[in-house]
C-alpha cells in the first residue's frame, strides 16, 4: 500500500469515515493512527468496501458484511473515498 | 492413556461458532451467545473420531489476531503459541471461520498457519454466507491455503462428521509453502484478501438485510431507547407477574407434604425438623424456582438474539460519563443472572483499570439469588394484587437503583484510579440478529434450575437444619414460647444482635436471618419462614399460613407492627447493596489478582448496605410518624 500524497489528502474525494455521509458506500483508502492495527483486525483494511449506516457519538458501519460500531475518534483514522457511482 | 490423547484446540475470531462446535463435538452445554466475547476461559471436553480414537478438545476464547488485545484474547494466544502454563501446545488446531465474513476471519487462520501447527479449517456459517449471496468455493480455499477445509453449519450439526474425518491421524501437517511472506502483516493481509475474493466471492450489490432494518430502529437515538426500556420493563414485569401459577403449584405441593408428614409421624423434635426446618425452610426458597428459571430464560433470549451488543452500543454514551465504555455493560448485564460469570466476562475489557472498576461494581447488579428476597418483600410494601403493575414497576426500580449506584461508585473509583496508559476506544461488533437456538436455551435454563435445586438441597438445607437445631436447643421446660425461644441458641444470638439491628428497624430474629444469609442470599427467606413461625406453633393452621401474612401480623413487644413500610424498605435496601456471596468474592480475588480487592469490596458493600438501610429506616420513620 503506497502512502497517499499531500495532494491526495487535500482532494475532496478523500475524507475520514467520521465525516462521510450516512447511507453511502465507500472504499477504504488507508488506515493510519494509533489504533490502526485494531481497526484492521476488525476488517477495516485498505481497498475494502464500507457502508456507513449511522452517525453519532459512535458510528455504525458495515464492512465485509459485518456491522461494526466504533467511536468517532477511531473512525477519524479511517480514510475513505466515495465509490464511483454513489457520490460525485 | 491419559497423556497420550491428542489435544485439539478450537480457535477463531469471536462469535464464529467455536463453542457451538465444541458443544456439538463433546456433547457439553458450554455457554453460547450471539455476541463477541461469550467464552472467556478454556473449556475442555472429549470426542471420539469415527475410528474410535479419543481426542481432547479445548474451546478457546475468540481472538482477532495473535497480537495485542484483552485478557481473554491473550489466553487463546498463549495456548496457540504453546506458552500457556497449564495447557500444552495443541497437536491440532481447528480454526473456525465465519464464511460470511471470510475477509476478516481468514487473517487469524493465516497467522495460525505461520505457527506451523497442523490445522483444519472449519468453514462455519455456510447458511449465512449463502443467504448473503456469497459464492463459496471450499475446494479453492483448501488449494490456496494448502490445508483441509470443511464447510459446515455448526448450530444444525451439519459437517460435524466430515470434520471428524479430517481430524484423524496423521494430522494434516502445516503447508510447506505459504503464499505470503511469513511474518509480514501487510503481505499476509493482501494474501488473505485475494484468497477470500477467490473462494468466497461477494456480490457487488450491497443489499440491506433484515438486521440492517432492525438496527435502524433499535440503534436509533430516540426509538432505540424506547425499545431498550420497553424490553427491560417487559422482562422484569413478566418475571414478577407470570410466575404466580407455577409458584402456587409448588406451594400446594409443599403444604401437601407438610400435611402428610404431620399425619404420618407422631409429634416430636424429628417431625418438627422435617416440617419446619426442611419442608418449611427449604420449601420457602424453592417456591421461587419458576421466577429464577424465567430470569435465566429471558437473559438467554437477550444473549442469543444479538440484542446484547445493541444494548452495549446504546449505553456507551451513558457509561462514558462514569468513565467506563459501552463494552463494560456486557459483563454488567450478565451479572443480572449471576455476578460470577459477570466478573469473569470483564476479561473482554481492554483497559486494566476499567476492568477493575467493573469487577468492583458488578455485584451491585441484582443477581438471581436476590430474587426470592425481593419477591417476598415487594408485595409487603405495596398493597393490591400480588404481581400487579405497580409492584412490577417497583420491582424494576430495585434493579435500576442497584445499577445506578453501581455507576455512581464506578465514577468515583474510576476517577481515583487515574487515566489509562494506553487510550482505548469503543469498538464493537454488532452480529446479525438470530432466532434463539431453543434447544440450547432450554438446556441452559434446566441446568441453572438444577443448580438452584442442588444449592437448595445442600447449602440451604444444611443451614435450615442448623437453624432449626439452634431454635430448638437447649430446651427449657416452660409453657411460655417466648421464654423457650430466648433460652435457645438463636434466642441468645438474637438478643445479642438486636441492639445492633434495631436502629435499622429489625428485631433480633430478622437480624439472625440476615446473618444466615451471608452463606447464600436465598437462605434469608427460609430463615424468616422458620424464625417467624415458632410462637404460633400451637395453632397448626397459622403455621402453614403464608410467610408474608405472618410477617405482616408480627408486632414488637409493645404491640406496634414490626414490618412497617420503613422497615421493609430498609430490609430491601440492605439486600440490594450487601455482598453476601463467598464464591463471588473468591472469583473477584482471582480476577482482580489480589485478595485486597475482594476484601475491600466486601467490607465496602456491607458497610454501605448497613448505612443505607439505617438511613432509610430513620428517615422513613421520621416522616411517617
Ligand atoms: N446461522 C448460523 N449461526 C451459527 C452457526 N454456528 C453458530 N451459530 C451462532 O453463532 C453465535 C455464536 O456462537 P458461539 O458458539 O457462541 O461463538 P464463539 O465463537 O464461541 O464466540 P466467543 O465465545 O464469543 O468467541 C450463536 O448465536 C450461534 O447460535 C452456523 O453455522 N450458522
Ligand atoms: Mg465461545
XYZ file of C-alpha atoms and ligand atoms in Angstrom:
746
model
C 0.000 0.000 0.000
C 1.623 3.263 -1.059
C 1.069 6.179 1.213
C -1.086 8.999 -0.057
C 0.490 12.158 -1.325
C -0.341 15.527 0.159
C -2.298 16.283 -2.958
C -4.495 13.257 -2.475
C -5.076 14.173 1.138
C -6.290 17.571 0.132
C -8.506 16.408 -2.669
C -12.169 16.326 -1.681
C -12.553 12.719 -2.728
C -10.638 11.609 0.349
C -12.374 12.027 3.658
C -12.377 10.403 7.045
C -15.043 7.854 7.795
C -16.422 10.012 10.577
C -17.178 12.821 8.135
C -18.525 10.562 5.441
C -22.177 10.643 4.532
C -24.580 8.165 6.060
C -26.108 5.569 3.761
C -23.330 5.673 1.164
C -20.717 3.141 0.135
C -17.048 3.982 0.304
C -13.746 2.385 -0.396
C -11.165 2.388 2.351
C -8.064 4.164 1.057
C -5.828 3.923 4.080
C -5.950 3.371 7.801
C -3.500 5.330 9.875
C -3.241 6.219 13.526
C -2.532 4.705 16.926
C -5.358 2.173 16.686
C -4.858 1.128 13.072
C -3.952 -2.480 13.889
C -7.097 -2.829 15.962
C -9.134 -1.394 13.116
C -7.570 -3.726 10.578
C -8.319 -6.699 12.818
C -11.975 -5.801 12.737
C -11.941 -5.705 8.961
C -11.117 -2.085 8.163
C -8.469 -2.934 5.602
C -7.267 -0.909 2.661
C -9.221 -1.452 -0.566
C -12.261 -2.960 1.147
C -15.719 -1.518 0.817
C -17.518 0.046 3.724
C -21.021 1.357 4.086
C -21.782 3.910 6.706
C -25.089 3.154 8.416
C -25.394 5.674 11.210
C -23.687 8.708 12.617
C -23.384 9.914 16.163
C -21.079 9.564 19.104
C -20.376 6.064 17.844
C -20.906 5.327 14.211
C -22.206 2.143 12.714
C -20.669 0.794 9.523
C -20.903 -2.363 7.597
C -17.617 -3.774 6.388
C -17.346 -7.145 4.596
C -20.903 -7.878 5.577
C -20.435 -7.332 9.327
C -21.802 -4.400 11.213
C -19.312 -2.729 13.493
C -19.854 0.125 15.924
C -16.869 2.364 16.508
C -16.200 5.639 18.222
C -15.778 8.690 16.045
C -12.129 9.177 17.038
C -11.434 5.702 15.675
C -13.382 6.481 12.541
C -11.150 9.529 12.080
C -8.276 7.142 11.496
C -10.008 5.528 8.527
C -9.768 7.498 5.294
C -12.218 6.648 2.577
C -13.188 7.768 -0.897
C -16.655 7.502 -2.361
C -17.317 4.564 -4.628
C -17.682 5.699 -8.209
C -21.447 5.716 -8.778
C -22.599 6.538 -5.283
C -21.462 10.145 -4.952
C -19.968 12.983 -7.050
C -3.632 -43.471 28.424
C -4.424 -40.005 29.693
C -1.342 -38.233 28.437
C -1.375 -39.994 25.065
C -4.692 -38.414 23.999
C -4.149 -35.683 21.459
C -5.111 -32.158 22.275
C -7.247 -30.364 19.696
C -7.866 -26.635 20.122
C -10.761 -24.659 18.654
C -9.590 -21.217 17.622
C -11.142 -18.375 15.695
C -12.492 -14.857 15.826
C -15.103 -14.062 18.459
C -18.636 -15.159 17.621
C -17.559 -17.508 14.819
C -19.291 -20.501 16.415
C -16.412 -22.192 18.264
C -18.417 -23.041 21.339
C -21.370 -24.232 19.254
C -18.955 -26.596 17.525
C -17.392 -27.570 20.858
C -20.812 -28.472 22.245
C -21.634 -30.468 19.106
C -18.360 -32.381 19.298
C -18.310 -33.090 23.013
C -21.980 -33.093 23.937
C -21.437 -30.400 26.567
C -23.570 -27.347 27.185
C -20.955 -24.610 27.384
C -22.290 -21.096 27.124
C -23.136 -19.914 23.603
C -24.353 -16.457 22.746
C -24.717 -14.182 19.785
C -22.150 -11.546 20.727
C -18.388 -11.315 20.776
C -16.703 -12.444 23.971
C -19.003 -15.138 25.341
C -16.242 -17.609 26.138
C -13.558 -16.072 28.336
C -11.889 -19.176 29.692
C -10.611 -22.507 28.419
C -13.231 -25.262 28.293
C -12.265 -28.909 27.998
C -14.137 -31.892 26.625
C -13.643 -35.151 24.790
C -14.741 -36.501 21.473
C -14.399 -39.760 19.610
C -13.397 -39.884 15.949
C -15.173 -42.327 13.606
C -12.108 -44.570 14.044
C -12.602 -44.779 17.757
C -9.718 -42.577 18.813
C -10.366 -40.292 21.762
C -9.372 -36.661 21.349
C -9.309 -33.969 23.989
C -10.978 -30.831 22.696
C -10.409 -27.390 24.175
C -12.560 -24.394 23.407
C -10.723 -21.087 23.447
C -11.933 -17.511 23.814
C -12.264 -15.770 20.465
C -9.404 -13.624 19.258
C -8.992 -11.311 16.286
C -5.275 -11.738 15.949
C -2.276 -13.254 17.658
C -1.043 -9.844 18.786
C -2.342 -7.463 21.433
C -5.833 -7.500 22.887
C -7.765 -8.038 26.084
C -7.015 -10.732 28.726
C -9.438 -13.274 27.232
C -7.744 -12.997 23.834
C -4.351 -13.418 25.490
C -5.412 -16.820 26.816
C -6.165 -18.017 23.277
C -2.871 -16.643 22.059
C -0.852 -18.292 24.820
C -2.395 -21.683 24.150
C -1.854 -21.482 20.396
C 1.777 -20.490 20.752
C 2.390 -23.115 23.441
C 3.128 -20.558 26.176
C 0.182 -21.277 28.453
C 1.332 -22.570 31.829
C -1.387 -25.215 32.272
C -2.199 -26.287 28.726
C 0.368 -27.963 26.476
C 0.699 -26.895 22.884
C -2.199 -28.451 20.915
C -1.375 -31.114 18.335
C -4.121 -29.874 16.025
C -5.930 -26.575 15.686
C -9.415 -26.356 14.257
C -9.741 -22.841 13.030
C -13.416 -21.851 12.968
C -14.128 -19.198 10.351
C -17.340 -17.362 9.588
C -17.855 -17.947 5.860
C -19.980 -14.822 5.565
C -17.035 -12.674 6.614
C -14.047 -14.542 5.287
C -12.015 -11.402 4.514
C -11.587 -10.802 8.204
C -11.747 -14.291 9.679
C -9.145 -15.713 7.302
C -6.454 -13.447 8.749
C -6.304 -15.371 12.006
C -6.145 -18.688 10.126
C -3.124 -17.407 8.215
C -1.445 -16.394 11.455
C -2.067 -19.855 12.874
C -0.665 -21.462 9.721
C 2.501 -19.436 10.287
C 2.835 -21.122 13.691
C 3.277 -24.418 11.818
C 0.789 -26.408 13.870
C -1.359 -28.938 11.989
C -4.572 -27.135 11.135
C -8.032 -27.923 9.798
C -10.314 -25.106 8.750
C -13.951 -25.353 9.773
C -15.724 -23.047 7.350
C -18.736 -22.324 9.531
C -22.000 -20.476 8.905
C -22.271 -21.536 5.271
C -26.019 -20.936 5.596
C -25.432 -17.267 6.349
C -22.934 -16.902 3.520
C -25.382 -18.396 1.055
C -28.112 -16.102 2.270
C -25.930 -13.048 1.657
C -25.305 -14.319 -1.859
C -21.648 -15.222 -1.347
C -20.382 -17.895 -3.736
C -18.346 -20.219 -1.575
C -15.669 -22.451 -3.012
C -14.174 -24.513 -0.175
C -12.078 -26.584 -2.597
C -10.430 -23.481 -3.975
C -9.802 -22.236 -0.439
C -8.159 -25.535 0.537
C -5.971 -25.360 -2.584
C -4.875 -21.802 -1.957
C -4.016 -22.436 1.691
C -2.731 -25.988 1.402
C -4.798 -27.148 4.412
C -8.062 -29.143 4.663
C -11.260 -27.089 4.673
C -14.572 -28.478 5.940
C -17.696 -26.447 5.140
C -20.212 -26.685 7.955
C -23.138 -25.273 9.871
C -22.348 -25.951 13.496
C -25.682 -24.941 15.025
C -27.524 -27.541 12.913
C -24.796 -30.155 13.279
C -24.061 -30.158 9.548
C -20.497 -31.071 8.623
C -19.568 -32.498 12.028
C -18.991 -35.993 10.596
C -16.793 -34.621 7.823
C -14.854 -32.589 10.356
C -14.257 -35.660 12.496
C -12.989 -37.474 9.398
C -10.471 -34.692 8.886
C -9.324 -34.958 12.500
C -7.756 -38.365 12.071
C -4.129 -39.388 12.294
C -1.784 -38.402 10.838
C -2.919 -34.859 11.392
C -2.750 -32.709 8.281
C 0.667 -31.083 8.508
C 1.070 -27.367 8.122
C 1.739 -26.474 4.473
C 5.385 -26.473 3.365
C 4.956 -23.414 1.279
C 2.852 -20.406 2.014
C 1.674 -17.865 -0.470
C 2.759 -14.825 1.509
C 5.833 -13.554 3.225
C 5.982 -15.120 6.667
C 5.807 -12.600 9.471
C 4.895 -9.722 7.208
C 1.472 -8.457 8.237
C 0.908 -6.465 5.074
C 1.707 -9.306 2.721
C -0.369 -11.702 4.817
C -3.307 -9.355 4.706
C -3.078 -8.910 0.948
C -2.931 -12.693 0.504
C -5.929 -13.165 2.762
C -7.989 -10.618 0.871
C -7.202 -12.050 -2.530
C -7.831 -15.611 -1.326
C -11.190 -14.742 0.137
C -12.066 -12.964 -3.064
C -11.284 -16.163 -4.974
C -13.055 -18.589 -2.668
C -15.905 -16.510 -1.287
C -16.984 -14.089 -3.947
C -19.178 -11.348 -2.580
C -21.999 -9.964 -4.728
C -21.223 -6.408 -5.826
C -24.610 -5.009 -4.919
C -24.886 -4.204 -1.233
C -28.240 -5.482 -0.090
C -29.930 -4.223 3.029
C -30.553 -7.163 5.372
C -33.265 -7.609 7.956
C -30.666 -6.900 10.641
C -29.888 -3.567 8.964
C -33.553 -2.672 9.088
C -33.951 -3.722 12.704
C -30.859 -1.770 13.666
C -32.247 1.355 12.076
C -34.904 1.263 14.788
C -33.118 -0.427 17.691
C -29.998 1.748 17.472
C -31.965 4.930 16.816
C -31.112 7.676 19.334
C -34.771 8.017 20.333
C -36.554 4.826 19.295
C -33.613 2.735 20.415
C -34.086 3.901 23.993
C -37.804 3.412 23.756
C -37.257 -0.255 22.903
C -34.395 -0.639 25.382
C -36.564 0.464 28.285
C -39.538 -1.443 26.921
C -37.577 -4.682 26.664
C -36.260 -4.474 30.202
C -39.602 -3.477 31.624
C -41.291 -6.396 29.861
C -38.590 -8.692 31.192
C -38.993 -7.760 34.842
C -42.714 -7.343 34.646
C -43.195 -10.851 33.292
C -40.858 -12.365 35.865
C -42.874 -10.664 38.513
C -46.315 -11.365 37.157
C -46.356 -14.622 35.271
C -44.812 -16.953 37.749
C -47.738 -16.892 40.176
C -49.312 -20.053 38.787
C -46.334 -22.444 38.931
C -45.456 -20.942 42.316
C -48.931 -21.821 43.532
C -48.333 -25.426 42.464
C -45.077 -25.676 44.359
C -46.715 -24.099 47.369
C -49.591 -26.587 47.333
C -47.131 -29.438 46.969
C -45.225 -28.111 49.966
C -48.378 -27.829 52.069
C -49.496 -31.270 50.977
C -46.188 -32.768 52.049
C -46.217 -30.997 55.398
C -49.750 -32.256 55.992
C -48.734 -35.800 55.043
C -45.734 -35.815 57.373
C -47.794 -34.407 60.203
C -50.357 -37.140 59.636
C -47.818 -39.933 59.492
C -45.408 -39.040 62.245
C -46.056 -38.601 65.886
C -45.324 -35.249 67.420
C -41.721 -34.657 68.388
C -38.484 -32.947 67.544
C -37.858 -35.050 64.478
C -41.234 -34.197 62.979
C -40.607 -30.518 63.644
C -37.256 -30.776 61.944
C -38.905 -32.150 58.818
C -41.955 -29.914 58.717
C -40.490 -26.649 59.969
C -36.822 -26.942 59.127
C -36.771 -28.828 55.880
C -40.180 -28.533 54.232
C -40.930 -25.115 55.686
C -37.482 -23.559 55.379
C -36.143 -25.076 52.181
C -39.619 -25.051 50.663
C -39.907 -21.305 51.221
C -36.878 -20.868 48.964
C -37.773 -23.486 46.360
C -41.089 -21.719 45.727
C -39.131 -19.136 43.780
C -37.763 -21.645 41.272
C -40.180 -20.558 38.488
C -39.031 -16.946 38.681
C -35.402 -17.917 38.639
C -35.979 -20.097 35.592
C -37.755 -17.211 33.897
C -34.920 -14.809 34.619
C -32.408 -17.177 33.070
C -34.714 -17.774 30.145
C -35.029 -14.073 29.360
C -31.336 -13.392 29.764
C -30.730 -16.371 27.466
C -33.038 -14.779 24.898
C -31.189 -11.469 25.097
C -27.847 -13.202 24.713
C -28.773 -15.387 21.780
C -30.777 -12.845 19.804
C -27.906 -10.423 19.322
C -29.518 -7.637 21.375
C -26.706 -7.638 23.969
C -24.302 -5.713 21.740
C -27.057 -3.267 20.813
C -27.697 -2.582 24.497
C -23.961 -2.013 24.971
C -23.969 0.363 21.996
C -26.838 2.409 23.404
C -25.339 2.512 26.874
C -21.918 3.662 25.685
C -22.692 7.373 25.956
C -24.030 6.931 29.459
C -21.175 4.656 30.508
C -18.628 7.175 29.218
C -19.963 9.662 31.772
C -18.904 7.339 34.579
C -15.576 6.573 32.972
C -16.404 3.177 31.516
C -17.080 2.145 27.951
C -20.139 0.522 26.475
C -18.246 -2.746 26.398
C -18.297 -2.848 30.205
C -22.070 -3.010 30.028
C -21.961 -6.592 28.713
C -20.455 -8.111 31.880
C -22.744 -5.942 33.993
C -25.776 -7.198 32.098
C -24.652 -10.801 32.620
C -24.388 -10.060 36.328
C -28.173 -9.776 36.497
C -28.142 -13.555 36.236
C -25.136 -14.126 38.474
C -22.160 -11.978 39.387
C -19.637 -14.790 38.915
C -19.852 -15.120 35.121
C -20.244 -11.339 35.057
C -16.930 -10.817 36.812
C -15.295 -13.399 34.535
C -16.695 -11.648 31.468
C -14.790 -8.474 32.352
C -11.845 -10.200 30.705
C -13.119 -8.825 27.423
C -12.388 -5.263 28.580
C -9.111 -3.964 27.150
C -8.271 -1.364 29.772
C -6.994 -2.890 33.032
C -8.325 -0.058 35.196
C -11.718 -0.092 33.594
C -11.784 -3.826 34.175
C -11.028 -3.436 37.896
C -13.780 -0.867 38.288
C -16.254 -3.110 36.501
C -15.318 -6.050 38.718
C -15.769 -3.886 41.778
C -19.287 -2.765 40.948
C -20.596 -5.911 39.219
C -22.142 -7.426 42.403
C -24.440 -4.415 42.611
C -26.311 -5.610 39.587
C -29.038 -7.584 41.362
C -28.420 -11.267 40.733
C -30.880 -14.152 40.672
C -30.132 -15.050 44.306
C -31.732 -11.791 45.406
C -34.930 -12.544 43.526
C -36.564 -14.570 46.336
C -35.857 -11.786 48.824
C -37.297 -9.095 46.558
C -40.297 -11.217 45.684
C -41.025 -11.797 49.336
C -40.679 -8.164 50.366
C -42.083 -6.111 47.487
C -45.723 -7.200 47.896
C -45.455 -6.339 51.604
C -44.700 -2.744 50.697
C -47.400 -2.141 48.161
C -50.921 -3.258 48.611
C -53.027 -4.590 45.795
C -52.965 -7.797 43.830
C -49.731 -9.707 44.050
C -47.840 -9.238 40.812
C -49.749 -6.135 39.743
C -48.292 -3.415 37.539
C -47.476 -1.114 40.451
C -45.431 -3.825 42.145
C -43.740 -4.739 38.876
C -42.707 -1.132 38.387
C -41.309 -1.009 41.893
C -39.511 -4.263 41.224
C -37.912 -2.765 38.108
C -36.973 0.235 40.248
C -34.942 -2.016 42.531
C -32.829 -3.140 39.586
C -32.440 0.410 38.357
C -31.385 1.579 41.809
C -28.711 -1.109 42.080
C -27.445 -0.260 38.596
C -27.351 3.491 39.185
C -25.468 3.062 42.452
C -23.010 0.815 40.660
C -22.447 3.565 38.104
C -22.048 6.258 40.749
C -19.440 4.222 42.623
C -17.730 3.340 39.334
C -17.437 7.012 38.565
C -15.775 7.840 41.869
C -13.472 4.848 41.708
C -12.550 5.450 38.078
C -11.555 8.985 38.945
C -9.282 7.741 41.722
C -7.520 5.159 39.594
C -6.342 7.803 37.135
C -6.209 7.650 33.359
C -5.040 4.656 31.369
C -1.554 4.388 29.962
C -2.966 3.406 26.599
C -6.135 5.074 25.471
C -8.750 2.569 24.411
C -11.676 3.273 22.176
C -15.105 1.859 21.782
C -15.273 -0.712 19.028
C -17.825 -3.482 18.978
C -19.118 -5.993 16.509
C -22.870 -5.939 16.028
C -23.638 -9.501 14.942
C -26.673 -10.236 12.787
C -29.863 -10.876 14.747
C -30.621 -14.556 15.056
C -33.527 -16.622 16.225
C -32.626 -18.241 19.531
C -31.481 -21.849 19.479
C -34.357 -23.160 21.535
C -32.850 -26.488 22.438
C -29.733 -24.790 23.767
C -31.743 -22.221 25.746
C -33.944 -24.855 27.341
C -30.953 -26.944 28.247
C -29.248 -23.908 29.736
C -32.343 -22.943 31.755
C -32.742 -26.510 33.021
C -29.072 -26.569 34.014
C -29.493 -23.375 36.004
C -32.687 -24.662 37.599
C -30.910 -27.839 38.563
C -28.040 -25.824 40.046
C -30.545 -23.865 42.115
C -32.191 -27.038 43.390
C -28.793 -28.511 44.202
C -27.991 -25.417 46.207
C -31.333 -25.755 47.964
C -30.555 -29.381 48.712
C -27.067 -28.690 50.075
C -26.185 -25.229 51.387
C -29.707 -24.093 52.107
C -30.792 -27.448 53.549
C -27.710 -27.554 55.775
C -28.319 -24.099 57.126
C -32.007 -24.787 57.631
C -31.166 -27.857 59.719
C -28.599 -25.925 61.744
C -31.036 -23.103 62.228
C -33.759 -25.485 63.283
C -31.424 -27.027 65.865
C -30.393 -23.599 67.041
C -34.007 -22.555 67.504
C -34.849 -25.771 69.379
C -31.940 -26.381 71.723
C -31.115 -26.038 74.542
C -34.629 -26.801 75.683
C -36.365 -25.152 78.564
C -39.331 -26.606 80.412
C -41.695 -23.728 80.211
C -45.151 -23.005 78.915
C -44.257 -19.600 77.542
C -42.985 -19.989 73.943
C -41.173 -16.645 74.150
C -39.192 -17.803 77.133
C -38.402 -21.112 75.435
C -37.085 -19.329 72.386
C -34.902 -16.896 74.265
C -33.282 -19.837 76.021
C -32.163 -21.417 72.704
C -29.002 -20.598 70.819
C -30.874 -18.483 68.299
C -32.654 -16.727 71.121
C -29.336 -15.769 72.642
C -27.818 -14.700 69.320
C -30.893 -12.741 68.514
C -30.891 -10.965 71.894
C -27.240 -10.059 71.377
C -27.639 -8.574 67.925
C -30.990 -6.934 68.452
C -29.483 -3.661 69.740
C -27.264 -3.600 66.647
C -30.024 -4.046 64.087
C -32.827 -2.247 65.879
C -31.794 1.172 64.513
C -32.453 -0.268 61.057
C -35.909 -1.367 62.119
C -35.192 -5.077 62.513
C -35.611 -7.292 65.533
C -33.151 -9.965 66.605
C -34.789 -12.691 64.539
C -34.621 -10.680 61.318
C -31.034 -9.896 62.267
C -30.339 -13.612 62.655
C -31.963 -14.302 59.296
C -29.680 -11.680 57.748
C -26.689 -13.343 59.392
C -27.614 -16.743 57.950
C -27.984 -15.195 54.504
C -24.283 -14.452 54.384
C -23.983 -18.114 53.416
C -26.317 -17.572 50.470
C -28.815 -14.779 49.982
C -31.763 -17.067 49.312
C -31.382 -18.521 52.804
C -32.951 -15.345 54.170
C -36.403 -16.379 53.002
C -36.097 -19.833 54.540
C -34.752 -18.443 57.798
C -37.572 -15.933 58.055
C -40.067 -18.716 57.411
C -38.571 -20.709 60.260
C -37.895 -17.940 62.744
C -41.292 -16.342 62.478
C -43.408 -19.427 62.964
C -42.257 -20.573 66.351
C -44.556 -18.522 68.502
C -47.641 -19.634 66.649
C -46.792 -23.297 66.510
C -49.682 -24.170 68.813
C -52.078 -23.250 66.037
C -51.473 -25.669 63.168
C -53.298 -23.664 60.545
C -51.427 -20.499 61.343
C -48.041 -22.143 60.896
C -48.882 -23.018 57.373
C -50.194 -19.579 56.599
C -48.118 -17.722 54.079
C -44.949 -16.339 55.466
C -45.797 -12.877 54.186
C -49.034 -12.760 56.182
C -47.220 -13.943 59.237
C -44.636 -11.202 58.903
C -47.293 -8.571 58.335
C -49.033 -9.613 61.548
C -45.824 -9.560 63.588
C -45.556 -6.929 66.307
C -42.944 -5.567 68.669
C -43.319 -6.267 72.372
C -45.245 -3.010 72.799
C -47.803 -4.041 70.193
C -46.592 -1.784 67.361
C -46.397 -3.516 63.973
C -42.883 -4.712 63.215
C -42.727 -4.782 59.436
C -43.705 -1.215 58.728
C -43.018 0.475 55.414
C -39.651 1.952 56.508
C -38.516 -1.352 57.999
C -39.317 -3.370 54.863
C -37.713 -0.677 52.714
C -34.586 -0.807 54.859
C -34.506 -4.580 54.506
C -34.819 -4.293 50.727
C -32.092 -1.662 50.575
C -29.817 -3.892 52.600
C -30.287 -6.762 50.163
C -29.818 -4.559 47.116
C -26.415 -3.438 48.369
C -24.911 -6.146 50.558
C -22.370 -8.561 49.125
C -23.331 -11.928 50.578
C -21.755 -14.404 48.267
C -18.466 -16.058 49.083
C -17.967 -17.592 45.613
C -18.198 -14.098 44.111
C -15.520 -12.831 46.473
C -13.285 -15.751 45.535
C -13.682 -15.031 41.820
C -13.096 -11.309 42.378
C -9.873 -12.098 44.223
C -8.696 -14.271 41.368
C -9.713 -11.951 38.546
C -8.509 -8.753 40.203
C -5.289 -10.536 41.102
C -5.380 -9.741 44.817
C -7.343 -10.550 47.953
C -7.267 -6.902 48.880
C -9.820 -6.081 46.206
C -12.139 -8.844 47.320
C -11.912 -7.920 50.991
C -12.204 -4.213 50.254
C -15.242 -4.839 48.116
C -16.887 -6.997 50.765
C -16.319 -4.501 53.564
C -17.311 -1.532 51.456
C -20.506 -3.089 50.161
C -21.579 -4.429 53.545
C -20.966 -1.144 55.354
C -22.659 0.736 52.537
C -25.664 -1.569 52.791
C -25.940 -1.194 56.554
C -25.614 2.588 56.476
C -28.113 2.892 53.628
C -30.607 0.680 55.494
C -30.121 2.722 58.656
C -30.719 5.992 56.837
C -33.781 4.689 55.042
C -35.341 3.428 58.259
C -34.558 6.501 60.295
C -35.647 8.994 57.669
C -38.656 6.839 56.830
C -39.864 6.635 60.434
C -39.235 10.325 60.938
C -41.559 11.205 58.076
C -44.207 8.609 58.773
C -44.649 9.478 62.428
N -26.524 -19.173 11.202
C -25.620 -19.847 11.906
N -25.391 -19.486 13.177
C -24.458 -20.161 13.885
C -23.715 -21.226 13.324
N -22.853 -21.684 14.251
C -23.051 -20.932 15.359
N -24.023 -20.020 15.158
C -24.493 -18.990 16.082
O -23.432 -18.072 16.256
C -23.466 -17.477 17.544
C -22.113 -17.557 18.203
O -21.802 -18.860 18.576
P -20.725 -19.222 19.682
O -20.524 -20.680 19.566
O -21.076 -18.651 20.998
O -19.458 -18.458 19.142
P -17.983 -18.424 19.761
O -17.069 -18.483 18.594
O -17.819 -19.458 20.795
O -17.957 -16.978 20.360
P -16.998 -16.400 21.524
O -17.035 -17.355 22.641
O -17.616 -15.081 21.840
O -15.656 -16.243 20.917
C -24.554 -18.212 18.297
O -25.693 -17.391 18.299
C -24.781 -19.465 17.475
O -26.109 -19.900 17.602
C -23.985 -21.589 11.950
O -23.388 -22.480 11.376
N -24.949 -20.865 11.310
Mg -17.374 -19.335 22.682
